[in-house]
Short mmCIF file of C-alpha atoms in Angstrom, two decimals:
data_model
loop_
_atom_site.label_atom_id
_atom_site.label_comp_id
_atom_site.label_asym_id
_atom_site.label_seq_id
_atom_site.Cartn_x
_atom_site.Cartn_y
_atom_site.Cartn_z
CA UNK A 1401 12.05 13.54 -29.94
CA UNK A 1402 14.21 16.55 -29.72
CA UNK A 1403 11.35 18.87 -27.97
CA UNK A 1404 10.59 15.34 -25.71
CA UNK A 1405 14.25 15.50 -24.41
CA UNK A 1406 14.30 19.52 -23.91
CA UNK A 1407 10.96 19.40 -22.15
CA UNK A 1408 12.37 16.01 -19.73
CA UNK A 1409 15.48 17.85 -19.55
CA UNK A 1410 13.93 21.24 -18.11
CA UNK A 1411 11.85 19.00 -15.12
CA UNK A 1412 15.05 17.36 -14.03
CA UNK A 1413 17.20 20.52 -14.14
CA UNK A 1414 15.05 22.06 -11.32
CA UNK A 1415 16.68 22.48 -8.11
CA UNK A 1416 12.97 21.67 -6.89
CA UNK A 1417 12.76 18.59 -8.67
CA UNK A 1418 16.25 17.45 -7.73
CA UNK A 1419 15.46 18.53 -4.14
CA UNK A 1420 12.59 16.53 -4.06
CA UNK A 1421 13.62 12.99 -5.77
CA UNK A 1422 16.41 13.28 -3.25
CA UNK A 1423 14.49 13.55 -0.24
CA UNK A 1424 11.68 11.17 -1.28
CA UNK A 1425 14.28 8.41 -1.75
CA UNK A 1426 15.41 9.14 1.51
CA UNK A 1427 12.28 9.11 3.14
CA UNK A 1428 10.77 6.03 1.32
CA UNK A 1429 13.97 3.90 0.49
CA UNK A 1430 16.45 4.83 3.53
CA UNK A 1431 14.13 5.31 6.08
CA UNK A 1432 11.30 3.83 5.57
CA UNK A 1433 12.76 0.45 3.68
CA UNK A 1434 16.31 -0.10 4.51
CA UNK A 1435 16.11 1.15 8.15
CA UNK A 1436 12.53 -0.47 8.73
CA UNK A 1437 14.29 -4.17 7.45
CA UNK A 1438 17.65 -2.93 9.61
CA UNK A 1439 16.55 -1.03 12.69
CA UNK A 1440 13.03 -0.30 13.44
CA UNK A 1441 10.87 -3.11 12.42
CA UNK A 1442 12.94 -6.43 12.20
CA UNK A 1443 15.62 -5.23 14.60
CA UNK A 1444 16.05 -7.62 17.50
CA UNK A 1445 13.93 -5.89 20.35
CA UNK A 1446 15.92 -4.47 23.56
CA UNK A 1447 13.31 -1.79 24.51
CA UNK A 1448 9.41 -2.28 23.65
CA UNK A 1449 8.72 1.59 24.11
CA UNK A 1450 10.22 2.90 20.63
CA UNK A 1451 11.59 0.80 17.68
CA UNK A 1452 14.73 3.49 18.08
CA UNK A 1453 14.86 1.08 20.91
CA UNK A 1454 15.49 -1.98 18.44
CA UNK A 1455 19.30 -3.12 17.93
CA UNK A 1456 20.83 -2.59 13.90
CA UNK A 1457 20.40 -6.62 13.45
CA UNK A 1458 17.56 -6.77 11.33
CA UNK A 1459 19.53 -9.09 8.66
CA UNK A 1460 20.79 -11.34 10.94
CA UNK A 1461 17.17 -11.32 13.27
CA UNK A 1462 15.03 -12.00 10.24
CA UNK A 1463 16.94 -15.13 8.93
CA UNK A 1464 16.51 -16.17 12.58
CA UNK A 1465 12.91 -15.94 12.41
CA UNK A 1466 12.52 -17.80 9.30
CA UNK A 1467 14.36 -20.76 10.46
CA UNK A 1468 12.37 -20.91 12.90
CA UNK A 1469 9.25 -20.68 11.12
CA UNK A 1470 10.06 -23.37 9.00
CA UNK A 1471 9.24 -25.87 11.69
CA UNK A 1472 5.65 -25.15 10.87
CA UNK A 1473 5.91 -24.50 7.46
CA UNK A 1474 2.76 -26.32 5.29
CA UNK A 1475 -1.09 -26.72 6.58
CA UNK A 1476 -2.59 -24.76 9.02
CA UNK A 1477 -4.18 -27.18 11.07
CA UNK A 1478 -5.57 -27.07 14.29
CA UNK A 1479 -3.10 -29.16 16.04
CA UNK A 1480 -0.18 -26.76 14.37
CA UNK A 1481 -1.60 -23.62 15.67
CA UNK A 1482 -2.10 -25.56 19.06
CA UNK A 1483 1.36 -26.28 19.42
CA UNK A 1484 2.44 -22.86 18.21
CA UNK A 1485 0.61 -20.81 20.70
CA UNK A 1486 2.28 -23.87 23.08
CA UNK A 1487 5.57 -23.08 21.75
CA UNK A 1488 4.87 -19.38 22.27
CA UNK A 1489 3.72 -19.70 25.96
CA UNK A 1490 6.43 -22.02 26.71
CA UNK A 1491 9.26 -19.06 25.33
CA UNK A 1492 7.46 -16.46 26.52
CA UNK A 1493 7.47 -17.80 30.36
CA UNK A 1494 11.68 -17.53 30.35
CA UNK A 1495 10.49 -12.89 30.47
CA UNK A 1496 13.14 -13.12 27.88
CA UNK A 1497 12.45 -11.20 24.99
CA UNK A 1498 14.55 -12.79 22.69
CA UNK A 1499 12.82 -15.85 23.34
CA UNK A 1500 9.21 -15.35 22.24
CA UNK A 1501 10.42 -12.30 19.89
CA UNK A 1502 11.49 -15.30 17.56
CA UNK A 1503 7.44 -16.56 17.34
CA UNK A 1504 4.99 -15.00 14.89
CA UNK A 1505 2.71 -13.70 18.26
CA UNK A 1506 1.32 -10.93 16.73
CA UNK A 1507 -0.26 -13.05 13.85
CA UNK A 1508 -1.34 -15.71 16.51
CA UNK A 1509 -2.92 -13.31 18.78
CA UNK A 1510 -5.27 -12.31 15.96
CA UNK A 1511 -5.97 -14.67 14.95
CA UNK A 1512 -7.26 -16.25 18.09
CA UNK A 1513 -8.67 -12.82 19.29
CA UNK A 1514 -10.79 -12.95 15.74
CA UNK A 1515 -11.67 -16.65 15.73
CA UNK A 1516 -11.99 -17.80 19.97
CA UNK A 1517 -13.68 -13.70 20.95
CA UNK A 1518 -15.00 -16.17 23.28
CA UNK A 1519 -11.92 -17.31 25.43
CA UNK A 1520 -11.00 -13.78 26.17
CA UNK A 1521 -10.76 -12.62 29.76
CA UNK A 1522 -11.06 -9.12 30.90
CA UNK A 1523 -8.65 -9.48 33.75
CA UNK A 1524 -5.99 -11.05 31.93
CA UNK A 1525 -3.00 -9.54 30.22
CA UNK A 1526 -3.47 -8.04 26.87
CA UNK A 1527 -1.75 -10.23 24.43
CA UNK A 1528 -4.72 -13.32 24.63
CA UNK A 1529 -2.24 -15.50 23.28
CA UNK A 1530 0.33 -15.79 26.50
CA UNK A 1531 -2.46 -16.87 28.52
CA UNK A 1532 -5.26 -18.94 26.28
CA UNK A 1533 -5.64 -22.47 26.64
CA UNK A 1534 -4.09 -24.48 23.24
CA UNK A 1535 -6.62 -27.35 23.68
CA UNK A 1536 -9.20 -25.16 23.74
CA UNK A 1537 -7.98 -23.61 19.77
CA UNK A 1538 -10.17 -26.14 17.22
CA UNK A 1539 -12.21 -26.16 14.46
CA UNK A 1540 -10.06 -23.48 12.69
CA UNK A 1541 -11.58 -23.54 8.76
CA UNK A 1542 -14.79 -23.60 10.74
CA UNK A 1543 -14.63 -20.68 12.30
CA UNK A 1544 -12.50 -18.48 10.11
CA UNK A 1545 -15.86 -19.25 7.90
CA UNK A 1546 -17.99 -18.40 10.49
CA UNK A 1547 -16.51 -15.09 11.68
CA UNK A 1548 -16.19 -13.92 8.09
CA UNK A 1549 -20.18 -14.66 7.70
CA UNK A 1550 -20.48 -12.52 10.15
CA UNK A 1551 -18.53 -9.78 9.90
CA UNK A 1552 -20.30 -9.33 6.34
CA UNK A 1553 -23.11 -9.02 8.57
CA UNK A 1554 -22.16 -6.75 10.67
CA UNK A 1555 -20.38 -4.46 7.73
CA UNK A 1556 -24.20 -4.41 6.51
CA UNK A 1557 -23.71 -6.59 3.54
CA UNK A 1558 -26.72 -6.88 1.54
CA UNK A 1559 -27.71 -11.05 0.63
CA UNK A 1560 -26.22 -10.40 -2.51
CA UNK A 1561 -22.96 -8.80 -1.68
CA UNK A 1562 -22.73 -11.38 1.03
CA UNK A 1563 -22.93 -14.29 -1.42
CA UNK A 1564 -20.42 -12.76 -3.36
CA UNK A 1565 -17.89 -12.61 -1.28
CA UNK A 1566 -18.98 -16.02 0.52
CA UNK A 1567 -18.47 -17.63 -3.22
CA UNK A 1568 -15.19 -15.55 -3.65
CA UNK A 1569 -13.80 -17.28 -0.25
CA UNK A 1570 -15.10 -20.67 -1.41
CA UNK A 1571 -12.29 -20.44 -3.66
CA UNK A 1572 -9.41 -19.94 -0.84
CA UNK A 1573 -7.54 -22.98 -0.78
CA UNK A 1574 -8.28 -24.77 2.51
CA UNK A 1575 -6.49 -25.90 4.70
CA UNK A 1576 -4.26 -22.96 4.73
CA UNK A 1577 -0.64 -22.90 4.06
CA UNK A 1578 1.43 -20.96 7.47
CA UNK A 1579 4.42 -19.54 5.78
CA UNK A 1580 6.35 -16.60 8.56
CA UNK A 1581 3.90 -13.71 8.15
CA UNK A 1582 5.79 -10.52 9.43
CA UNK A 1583 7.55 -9.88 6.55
CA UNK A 1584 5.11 -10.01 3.80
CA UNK A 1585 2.80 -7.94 6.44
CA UNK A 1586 5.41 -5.52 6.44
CA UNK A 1587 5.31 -5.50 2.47
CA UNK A 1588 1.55 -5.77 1.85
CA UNK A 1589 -0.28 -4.06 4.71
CA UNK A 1590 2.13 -1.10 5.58
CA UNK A 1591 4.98 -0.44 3.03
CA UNK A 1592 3.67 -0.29 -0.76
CA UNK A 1593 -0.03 0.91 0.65
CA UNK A 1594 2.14 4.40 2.33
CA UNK A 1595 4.20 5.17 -0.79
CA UNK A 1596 1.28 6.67 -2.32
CA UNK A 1597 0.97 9.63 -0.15
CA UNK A 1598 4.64 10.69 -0.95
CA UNK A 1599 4.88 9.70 -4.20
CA UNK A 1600 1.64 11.98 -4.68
CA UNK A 1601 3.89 15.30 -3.16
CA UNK A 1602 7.08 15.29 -5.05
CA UNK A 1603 5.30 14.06 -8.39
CA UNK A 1604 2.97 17.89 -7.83
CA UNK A 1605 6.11 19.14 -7.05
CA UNK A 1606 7.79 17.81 -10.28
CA UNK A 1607 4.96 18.57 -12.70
CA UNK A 1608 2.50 21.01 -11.03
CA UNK A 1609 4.80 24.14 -13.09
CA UNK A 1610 4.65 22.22 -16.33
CA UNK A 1611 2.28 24.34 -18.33
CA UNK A 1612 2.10 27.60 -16.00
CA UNK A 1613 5.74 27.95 -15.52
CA UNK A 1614 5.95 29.38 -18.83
CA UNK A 1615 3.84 32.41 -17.69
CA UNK A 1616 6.34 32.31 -14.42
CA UNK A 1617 9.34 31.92 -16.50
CA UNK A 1618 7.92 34.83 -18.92
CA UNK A 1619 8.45 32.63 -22.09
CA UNK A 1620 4.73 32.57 -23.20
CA UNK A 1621 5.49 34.92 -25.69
CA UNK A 1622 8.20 32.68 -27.22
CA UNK A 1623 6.66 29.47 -27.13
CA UNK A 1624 3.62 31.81 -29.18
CA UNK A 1625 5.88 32.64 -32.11
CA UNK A 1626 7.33 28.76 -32.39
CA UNK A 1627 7.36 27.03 -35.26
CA UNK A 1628 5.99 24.28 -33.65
CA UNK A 1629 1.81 23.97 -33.15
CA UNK A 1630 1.19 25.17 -29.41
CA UNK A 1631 -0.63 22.12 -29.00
CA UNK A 1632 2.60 19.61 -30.74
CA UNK A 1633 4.87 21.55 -27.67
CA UNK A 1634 1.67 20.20 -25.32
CA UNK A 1635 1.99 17.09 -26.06
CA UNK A 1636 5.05 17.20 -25.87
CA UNK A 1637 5.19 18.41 -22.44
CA UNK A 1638 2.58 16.18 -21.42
CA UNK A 1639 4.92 12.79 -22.45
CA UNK A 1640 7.57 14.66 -20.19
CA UNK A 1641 5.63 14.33 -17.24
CA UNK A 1642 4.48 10.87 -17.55
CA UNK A 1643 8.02 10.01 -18.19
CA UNK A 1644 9.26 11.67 -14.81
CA UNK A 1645 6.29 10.03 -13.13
CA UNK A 1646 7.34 6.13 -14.22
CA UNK A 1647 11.21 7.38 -13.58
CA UNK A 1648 9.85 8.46 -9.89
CA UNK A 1649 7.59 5.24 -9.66
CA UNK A 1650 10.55 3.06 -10.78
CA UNK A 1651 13.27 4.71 -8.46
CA UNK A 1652 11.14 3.64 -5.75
CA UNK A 1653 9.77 0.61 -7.15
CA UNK A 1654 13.13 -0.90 -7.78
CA UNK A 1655 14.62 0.06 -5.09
CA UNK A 1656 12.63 -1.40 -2.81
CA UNK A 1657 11.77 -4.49 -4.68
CA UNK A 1658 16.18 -4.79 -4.22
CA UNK A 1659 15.98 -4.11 -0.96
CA UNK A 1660 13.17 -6.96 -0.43
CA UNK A 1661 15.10 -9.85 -2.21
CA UNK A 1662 18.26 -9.13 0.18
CA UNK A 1663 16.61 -9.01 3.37
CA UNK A 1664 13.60 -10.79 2.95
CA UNK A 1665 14.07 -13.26 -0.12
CA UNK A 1666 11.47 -15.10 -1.93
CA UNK A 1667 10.21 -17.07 1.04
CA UNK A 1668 6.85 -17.65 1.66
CA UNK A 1669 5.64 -15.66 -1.52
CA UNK A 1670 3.18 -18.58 -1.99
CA UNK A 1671 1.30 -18.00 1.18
CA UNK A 1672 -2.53 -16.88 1.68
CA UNK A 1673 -3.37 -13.22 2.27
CA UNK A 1674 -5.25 -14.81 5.06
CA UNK A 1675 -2.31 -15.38 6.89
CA UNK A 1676 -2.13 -11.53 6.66
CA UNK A 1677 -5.56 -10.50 7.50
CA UNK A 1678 -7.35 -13.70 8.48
CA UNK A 1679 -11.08 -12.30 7.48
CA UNK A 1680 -10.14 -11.90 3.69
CA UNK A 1681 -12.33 -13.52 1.12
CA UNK A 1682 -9.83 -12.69 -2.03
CA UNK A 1683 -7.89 -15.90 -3.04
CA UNK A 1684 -4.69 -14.49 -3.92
CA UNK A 1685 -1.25 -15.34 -2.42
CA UNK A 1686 0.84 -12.61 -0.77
CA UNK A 1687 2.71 -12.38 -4.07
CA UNK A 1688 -0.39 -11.54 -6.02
CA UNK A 1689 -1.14 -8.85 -3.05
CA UNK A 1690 2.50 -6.72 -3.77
CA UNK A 1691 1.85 -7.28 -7.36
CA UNK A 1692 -1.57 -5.53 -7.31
CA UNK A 1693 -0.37 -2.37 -4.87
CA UNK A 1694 2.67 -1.71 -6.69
CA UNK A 1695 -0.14 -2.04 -10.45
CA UNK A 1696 -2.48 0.10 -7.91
CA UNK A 1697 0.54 2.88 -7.42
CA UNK A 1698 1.50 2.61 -10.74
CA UNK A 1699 -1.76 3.66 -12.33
CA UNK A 1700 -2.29 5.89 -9.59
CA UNK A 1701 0.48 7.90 -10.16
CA UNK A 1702 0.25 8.04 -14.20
CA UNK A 1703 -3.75 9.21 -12.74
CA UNK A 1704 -2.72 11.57 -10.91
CA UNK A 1705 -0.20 13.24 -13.20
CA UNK A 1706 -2.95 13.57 -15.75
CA UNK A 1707 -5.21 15.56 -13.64
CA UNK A 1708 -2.10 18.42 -12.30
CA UNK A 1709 -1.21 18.81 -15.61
CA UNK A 1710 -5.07 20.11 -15.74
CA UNK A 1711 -4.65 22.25 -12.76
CA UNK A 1712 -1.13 23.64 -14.55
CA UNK A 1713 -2.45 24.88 -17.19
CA UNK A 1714 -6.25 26.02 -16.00
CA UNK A 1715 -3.31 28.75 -14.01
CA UNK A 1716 -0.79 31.32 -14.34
CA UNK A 1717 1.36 30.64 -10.64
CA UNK A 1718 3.38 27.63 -10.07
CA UNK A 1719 2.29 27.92 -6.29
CA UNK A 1720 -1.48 28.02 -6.73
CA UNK A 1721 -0.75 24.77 -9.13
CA UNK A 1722 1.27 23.18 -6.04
CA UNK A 1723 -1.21 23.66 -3.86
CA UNK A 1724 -4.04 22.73 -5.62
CA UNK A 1725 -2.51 19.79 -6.58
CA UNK A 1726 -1.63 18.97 -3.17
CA UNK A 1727 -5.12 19.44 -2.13
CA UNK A 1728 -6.54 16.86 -4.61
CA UNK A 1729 -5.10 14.29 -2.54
CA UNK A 1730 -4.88 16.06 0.93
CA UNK A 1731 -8.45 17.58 1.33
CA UNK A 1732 -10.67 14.65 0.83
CA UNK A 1733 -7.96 12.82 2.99
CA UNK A 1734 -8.95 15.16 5.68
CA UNK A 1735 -12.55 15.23 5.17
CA UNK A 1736 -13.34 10.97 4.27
CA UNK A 1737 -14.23 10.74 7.91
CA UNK A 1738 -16.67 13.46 7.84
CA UNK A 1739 -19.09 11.71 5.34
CA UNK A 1740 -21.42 9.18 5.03
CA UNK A 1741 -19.71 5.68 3.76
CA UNK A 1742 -20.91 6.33 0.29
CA UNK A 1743 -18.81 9.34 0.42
CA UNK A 1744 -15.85 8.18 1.15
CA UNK A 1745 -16.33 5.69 -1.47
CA UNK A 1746 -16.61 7.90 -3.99
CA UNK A 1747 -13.42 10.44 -2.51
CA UNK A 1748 -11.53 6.62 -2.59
CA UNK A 1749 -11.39 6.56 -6.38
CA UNK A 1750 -9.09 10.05 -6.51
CA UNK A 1751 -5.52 8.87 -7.12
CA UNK A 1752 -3.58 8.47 -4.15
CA UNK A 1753 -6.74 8.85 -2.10
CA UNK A 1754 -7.87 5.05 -1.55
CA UNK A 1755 -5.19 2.29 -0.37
CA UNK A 1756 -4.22 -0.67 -1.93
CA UNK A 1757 -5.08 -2.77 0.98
CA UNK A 1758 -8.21 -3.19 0.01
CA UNK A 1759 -7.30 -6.59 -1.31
CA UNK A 1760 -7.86 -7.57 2.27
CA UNK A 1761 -11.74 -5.73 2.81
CA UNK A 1762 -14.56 -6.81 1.37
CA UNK A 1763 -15.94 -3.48 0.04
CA UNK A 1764 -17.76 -3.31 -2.73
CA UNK A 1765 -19.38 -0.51 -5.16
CA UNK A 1766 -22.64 -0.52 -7.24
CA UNK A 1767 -22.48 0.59 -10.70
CA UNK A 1768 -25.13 0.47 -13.29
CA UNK A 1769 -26.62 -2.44 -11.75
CA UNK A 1770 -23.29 -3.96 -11.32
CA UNK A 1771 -21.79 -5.24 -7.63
CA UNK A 1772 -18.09 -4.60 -8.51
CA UNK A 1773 -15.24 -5.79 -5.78
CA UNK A 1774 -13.46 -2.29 -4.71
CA UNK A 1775 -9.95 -3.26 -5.56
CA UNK A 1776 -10.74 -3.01 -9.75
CA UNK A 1777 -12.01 0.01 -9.57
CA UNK A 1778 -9.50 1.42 -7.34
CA UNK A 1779 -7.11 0.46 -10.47
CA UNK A 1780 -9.31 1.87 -13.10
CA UNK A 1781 -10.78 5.22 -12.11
CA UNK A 1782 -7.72 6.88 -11.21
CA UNK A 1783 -6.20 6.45 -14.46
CA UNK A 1784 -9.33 7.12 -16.30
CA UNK A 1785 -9.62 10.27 -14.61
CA UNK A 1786 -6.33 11.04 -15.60
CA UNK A 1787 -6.66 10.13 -19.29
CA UNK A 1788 -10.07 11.88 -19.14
CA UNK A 1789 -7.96 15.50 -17.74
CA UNK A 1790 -5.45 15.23 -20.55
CA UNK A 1791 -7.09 16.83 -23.90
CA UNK A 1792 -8.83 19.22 -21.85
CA UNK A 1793 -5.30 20.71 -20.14
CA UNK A 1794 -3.72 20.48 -24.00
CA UNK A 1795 -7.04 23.02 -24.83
CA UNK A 1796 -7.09 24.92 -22.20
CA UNK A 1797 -2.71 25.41 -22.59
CA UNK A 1798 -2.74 25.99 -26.33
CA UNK A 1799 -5.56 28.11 -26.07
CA UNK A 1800 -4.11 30.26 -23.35
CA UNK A 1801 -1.18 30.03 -24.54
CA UNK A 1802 -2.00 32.44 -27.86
CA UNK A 1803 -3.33 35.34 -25.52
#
């Protein structure tokens, strides 16, 4: 236990380390949570060409919106969603922004784009829904069924794959329950799925010198002579890491699950993911959906730390173990949309790599016969990978370590 706390100790007494925590709770808590809820995303809108352009009322503007959500609160049926887009037409007619700004419109407008591609004009205004006729908007369940048929065609579903995912939506409870989307899209479909990246830099900058910093901080010689078994001080160091990795994962985690419950509350945590992304066959609530991402970043990140504690010890600099850490996550970033779709599959299941929004796609991979839904094994390999990396960078550091 002694060793555990010297070795946890060491990590958090690097100006690196310190550096970095510092500026990735800026990044992801100050700017990219409490400003987003404050300022760029739920701030009232004055000026539609940058969300700099919002006004600091995001507090205030979001309570605003979910009152007046409420009013259609419960079953989406196709008289509600008529006399929303009604509603919608109605405010946004005034040209005053904080008149329709109050309406879920960007929800509605995709919903109708997805559902009624029919009642689109070329000539009209972009946003289908100011201009649509409401009477025109039935048979909802219908054709959310419909469209999601085929899209699975058109995504070149096999039969099989197809009736998977058509049985999968057969369990969505219908008809669906409106709740205000915005904020849980915020959550679900931006937020938790763009932690991963930066999570994945400052944990390589936190752990990529954890074995090959003792050939940079010339103690390789000491740690040879120990009393301790070379592989007993790996292990040791290998707990350390995983221990800064949930301490990173929960800095972030809690803070922005705080930062939720004062801005946002627990409204509306009961509602579909279809309400998100109306094609989704998963039935899970949007609840179920943060749930899952922050599980999916969690066992991403413990993934990930496995494997650049492999690429620390397999070498001697603490800037070749940066950077090939780094480009673990970063190169088959860059490269995914170079390959064939099986490709990109495969580069999904590296940690940080895929995104948790999956829970919304309907992609699916074929092992050993079996036609497995993306999102488990987007939960699984990482950390596998990560378990599978650990004995071989304790062999390849004690090993080294006697030269």
């Amino acid at each position: 236990m002694e060793l555990l706390r010297l070795e946890h100790k060491k990590i958090w007494h690097r100006k690196s380390v310190l550096i970095g925590v510092l500026l990735c709770f800026l990044y992801v808590i100050i700017f990219g949570n409490l400003f987003s809820y404050q300022w760029f995303t739920f701030g009232s809108v004055d000026d539609f060409t940058s969300s700099f352009g919002n006004r600091f009322d995001g507090y205030s503007n979001i309570r605003k919106k979910q009152e007046y959500a409420k009013q259609w609160e419960g079953d989406l049926t196709d008289e509600k969603l008529q006399a929303m887009v009604r509603n919608y037409q109605e405010r946004a007619g005034s040209n005053d922004i904080s008149e329709y700004e109050m309406t879920d419109w960007k929800a509605l407008n995709s919903w109708i784009q997805t559902l009624w591609p029919e009642l689109e004009e070329g000539d009209q205004p972009y946003i289908m829904l100011s201009y649509v006729d409401p009477s025109r908007l039935t048979g909802f369940e219908q054709r959310r069924e419909k469209a999601l048929e085929n899209f699975l065609d058109m995504n070149g579903q096999t039969e099989k794959e197809k009736e998977y995912f058509l049985n999968m939506n057969a369990k969505v409870a219908t008809p669906l329950q409106y709740r205000w989307t915005e904020g849980w899209t915020f959550i679900t479909a931006d937020f938790v799925s763009q932690c991963g990246v930066v999570l994945a830099i400052f944990l390589a900058i936190g752990i990529a010198p954890m074995f090959c910093g003792e050939w940079h901080d010339h103690t390789k010689s000491l740690i040879a002579t120990t009393k301790n078994g070379r592989k007993k001080i790996a292990g040791v160091k290998v707990m350390a890491a995983f221990l800064f990795a949930l301490e990173l994962f929960g800095i972030i985690t809690a803070s922005s699950v705080f930062l939720q419950i004062v801005f946002l509350g627990p409204e509306g945590w009961d509602m579909p993911i279809q309400c998100i992304k109306i094609l989704a066959a998963a039935p899970w609530n949007v609840l179920q959906a943060e749930i899952y991402e922050y599980v999916y970043l969690l066992l991403a990140a413990l993934g990930y730390t496995g494997i650049v504690l492999l690429c620390s010890a397999l070498t001697r600099s603490n800037y070749v173990s940066l950077l090939i850490s780094l480009g673990i996550v970063f190169v088959p970033m860059a490269v995914s949309q170079f390959l064939p779709l099986w490709g990109q599959k495969l580069l999904d299941l590296i940690p940080f790599v895929g995104n948790s929004t999956d829970i919304f796609r309907t992609n699916m991979y074929h092992l050993f016969g079996l036609r497995i839904w993306s999102p488990y094994l987007l939960i699984t390999v990482p950390i596998s990978l990560g378990v599978i990396s650990l004995p071989f960078a304790v062999h390849f550091w004690a090993k080294r370590a006697k030269i």
